[in-house]
GROMACS .gro file of C-alpha atoms in nm:
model
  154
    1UNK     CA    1  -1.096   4.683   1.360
    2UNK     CA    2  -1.129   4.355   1.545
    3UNK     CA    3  -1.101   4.274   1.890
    4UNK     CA    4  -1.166   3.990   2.124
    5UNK     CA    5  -1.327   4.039   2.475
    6UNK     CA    6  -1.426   3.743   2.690
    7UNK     CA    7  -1.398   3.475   2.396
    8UNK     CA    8  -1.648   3.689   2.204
    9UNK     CA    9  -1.532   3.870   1.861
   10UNK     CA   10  -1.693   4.228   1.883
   11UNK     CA   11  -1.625   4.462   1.587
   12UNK     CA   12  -1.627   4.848   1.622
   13UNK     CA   13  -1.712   5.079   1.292
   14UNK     CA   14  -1.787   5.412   1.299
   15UNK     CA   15  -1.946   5.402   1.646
   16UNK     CA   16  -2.164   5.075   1.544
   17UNK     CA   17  -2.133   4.759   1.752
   18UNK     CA   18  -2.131   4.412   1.645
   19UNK     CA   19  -2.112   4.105   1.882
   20UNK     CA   20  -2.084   3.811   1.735
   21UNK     CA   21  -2.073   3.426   1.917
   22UNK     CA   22  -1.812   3.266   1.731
   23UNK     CA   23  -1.864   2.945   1.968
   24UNK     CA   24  -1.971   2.721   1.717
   25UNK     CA   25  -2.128   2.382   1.766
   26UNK     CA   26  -2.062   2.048   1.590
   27UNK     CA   27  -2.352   2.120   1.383
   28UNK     CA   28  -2.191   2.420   1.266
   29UNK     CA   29  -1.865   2.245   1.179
   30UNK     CA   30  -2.054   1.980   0.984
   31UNK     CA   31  -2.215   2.279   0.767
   32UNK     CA   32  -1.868   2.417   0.723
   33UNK     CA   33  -1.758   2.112   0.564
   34UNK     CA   34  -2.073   2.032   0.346
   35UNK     CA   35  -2.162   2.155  -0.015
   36UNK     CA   36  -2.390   2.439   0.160
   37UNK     CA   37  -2.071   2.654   0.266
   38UNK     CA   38  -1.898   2.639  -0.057
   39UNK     CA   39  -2.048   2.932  -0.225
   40UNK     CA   40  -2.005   3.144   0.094
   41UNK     CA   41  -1.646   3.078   0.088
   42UNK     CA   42  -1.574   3.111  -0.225
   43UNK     CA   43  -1.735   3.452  -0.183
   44UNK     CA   44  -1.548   3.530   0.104
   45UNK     CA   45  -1.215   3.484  -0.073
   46UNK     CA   46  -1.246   3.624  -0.332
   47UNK     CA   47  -1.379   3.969  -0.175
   48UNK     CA   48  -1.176   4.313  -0.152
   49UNK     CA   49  -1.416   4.414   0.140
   50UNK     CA   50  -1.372   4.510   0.471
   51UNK     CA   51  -1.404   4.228   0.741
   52UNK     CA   52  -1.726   4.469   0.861
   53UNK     CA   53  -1.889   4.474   0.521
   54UNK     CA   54  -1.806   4.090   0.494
   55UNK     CA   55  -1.935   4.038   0.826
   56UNK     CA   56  -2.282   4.252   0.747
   57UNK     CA   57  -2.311   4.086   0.445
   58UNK     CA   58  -2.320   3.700   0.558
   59UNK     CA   59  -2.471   3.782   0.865
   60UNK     CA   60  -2.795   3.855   0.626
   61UNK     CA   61  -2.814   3.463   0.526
   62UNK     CA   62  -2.582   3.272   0.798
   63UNK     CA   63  -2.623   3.241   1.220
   64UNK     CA   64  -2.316   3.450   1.365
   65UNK     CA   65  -2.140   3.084   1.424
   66UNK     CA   66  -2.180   3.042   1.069
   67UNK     CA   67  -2.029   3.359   1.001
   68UNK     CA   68  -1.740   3.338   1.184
   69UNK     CA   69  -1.659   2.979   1.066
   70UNK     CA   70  -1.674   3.120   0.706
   71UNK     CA   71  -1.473   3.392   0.743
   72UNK     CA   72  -1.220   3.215   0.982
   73UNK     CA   73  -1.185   2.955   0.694
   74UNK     CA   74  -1.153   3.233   0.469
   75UNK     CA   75  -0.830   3.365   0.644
   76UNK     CA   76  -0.693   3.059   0.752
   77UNK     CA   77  -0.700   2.901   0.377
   78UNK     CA   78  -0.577   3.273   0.275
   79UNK     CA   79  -0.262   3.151   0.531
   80UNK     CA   80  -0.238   2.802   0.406
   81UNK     CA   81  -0.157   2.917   0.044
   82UNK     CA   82   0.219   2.936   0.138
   83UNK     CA   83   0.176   2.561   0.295
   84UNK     CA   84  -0.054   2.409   0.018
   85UNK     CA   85  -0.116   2.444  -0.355
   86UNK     CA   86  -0.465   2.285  -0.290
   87UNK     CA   87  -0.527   2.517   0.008
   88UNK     CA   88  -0.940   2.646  -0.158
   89UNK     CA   89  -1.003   2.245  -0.142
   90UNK     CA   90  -0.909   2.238   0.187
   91UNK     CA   91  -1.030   2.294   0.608
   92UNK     CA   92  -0.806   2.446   0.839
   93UNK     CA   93  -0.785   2.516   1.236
   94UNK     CA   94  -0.506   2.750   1.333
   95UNK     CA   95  -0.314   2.503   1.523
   96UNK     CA   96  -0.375   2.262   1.252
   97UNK     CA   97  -0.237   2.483   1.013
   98UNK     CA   98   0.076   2.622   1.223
   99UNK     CA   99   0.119   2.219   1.284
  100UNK     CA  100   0.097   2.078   0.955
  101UNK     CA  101   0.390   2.008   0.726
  102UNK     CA  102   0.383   2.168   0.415
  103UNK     CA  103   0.367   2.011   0.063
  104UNK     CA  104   0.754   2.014   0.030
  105UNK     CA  105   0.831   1.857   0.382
  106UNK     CA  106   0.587   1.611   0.323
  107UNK     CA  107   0.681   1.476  -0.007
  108UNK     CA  108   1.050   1.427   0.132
  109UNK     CA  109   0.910   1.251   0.444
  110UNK     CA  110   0.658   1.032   0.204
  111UNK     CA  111   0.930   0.931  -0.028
  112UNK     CA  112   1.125   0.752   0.285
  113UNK     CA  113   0.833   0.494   0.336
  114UNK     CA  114   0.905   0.178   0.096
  115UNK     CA  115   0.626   0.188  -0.229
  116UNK     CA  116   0.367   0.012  -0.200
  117UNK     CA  117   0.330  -0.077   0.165
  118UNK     CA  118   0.023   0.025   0.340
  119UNK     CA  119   0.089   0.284   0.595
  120UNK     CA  120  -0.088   0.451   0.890
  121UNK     CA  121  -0.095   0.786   1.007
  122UNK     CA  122  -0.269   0.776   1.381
  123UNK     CA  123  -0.214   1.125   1.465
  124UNK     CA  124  -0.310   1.292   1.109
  125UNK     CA  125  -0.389   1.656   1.231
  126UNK     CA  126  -0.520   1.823   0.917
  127UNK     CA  127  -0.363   1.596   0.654
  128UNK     CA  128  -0.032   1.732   0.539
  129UNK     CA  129   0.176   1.448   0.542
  130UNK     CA  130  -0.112   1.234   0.468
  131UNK     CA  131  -0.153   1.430   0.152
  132UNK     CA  132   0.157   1.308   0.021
  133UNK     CA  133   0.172   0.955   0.170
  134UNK     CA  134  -0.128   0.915  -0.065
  135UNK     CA  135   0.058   0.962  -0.354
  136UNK     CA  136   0.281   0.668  -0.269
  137UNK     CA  137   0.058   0.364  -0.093
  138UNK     CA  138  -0.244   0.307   0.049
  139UNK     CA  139  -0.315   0.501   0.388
  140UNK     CA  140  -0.561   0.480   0.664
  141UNK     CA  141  -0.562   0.789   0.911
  142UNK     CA  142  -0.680   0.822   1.281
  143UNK     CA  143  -0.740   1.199   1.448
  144UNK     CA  144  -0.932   1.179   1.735
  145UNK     CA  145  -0.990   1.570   1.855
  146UNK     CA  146  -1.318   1.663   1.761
  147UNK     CA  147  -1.281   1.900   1.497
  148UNK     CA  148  -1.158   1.580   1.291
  149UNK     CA  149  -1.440   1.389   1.393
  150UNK     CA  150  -1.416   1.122   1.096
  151UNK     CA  151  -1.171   0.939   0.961
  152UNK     CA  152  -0.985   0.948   0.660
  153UNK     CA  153  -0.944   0.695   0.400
  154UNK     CA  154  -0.743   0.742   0.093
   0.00000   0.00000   0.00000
């Protein structure tokens, strides 16, 4: 069972107690995205355990932040499949993801822009329409909240 007290997760099992600080820094979200997370997430989703033993078992090798970015990613990309047939390949925040467009929406929306014509997306959130803008004409994309700290160039 999961519940959330005072912005911290805390998880109760069989009378055991685990706090964990799921306020991760920058530093934290640029290890998310890098080539050292990968194998933890594909762990993580591919698992039939219980968040606890999932928790326990990355706690071993990750900080707590790490942890909770993993298996936050984990769900969220679990969510996403229903948005996204590339949804593994991809990061998500929750409002990103309850935001974005999904593949379909996006495609119809791309197809209105004439071929060819370079296009700009200044307010990009995760990527869904960008996606399929892609497909069509050169983009340039602009998101300036801090999880999307970079832009994107396709």
């Amino acid at each position: 069972t999961l519940f959330r007290c005072c912005g911290d997760a805390i998880i109760i099992d069989l009378g055991r107690v685990f706090v964990v600080d799921p306020k991760p820094t920058l530093a934290d979200y640029r290890w998310l995205i890098s080539d050292q997370s990968r194998p933890w997430l594909d762990r993580v989703v591919v698992s039939h355990e219980s968040l606890v033993q999932q928790t326990t078992a990355l706690r071993k090798d990750l900080s707590p932040a790490q942890a909770h970015l993993v298996l936050e990613q984990a769900e969220l990309r679990r969510r996403a499949r229903a948005k996204f047939s590339q949804a593994n390949m991809m990061f998500f925040t929750r409002r990103g993801l309850e935001q974005a467009s999904g593949e379909r929406m996006a495609e119809y929306k791309a197809r209105r822009f004439q071929k060819n014509l370079p296009v700009a997306d200044l307010c990009c959130g995760i990527g869904g329409d960008l996606l399929s803008l892609a497909q069509y004409k050169p983009v340039r994309s602009e998101e300036r909240r801090v999880w999307k700290e970079s832009r994107s160039r396709l």
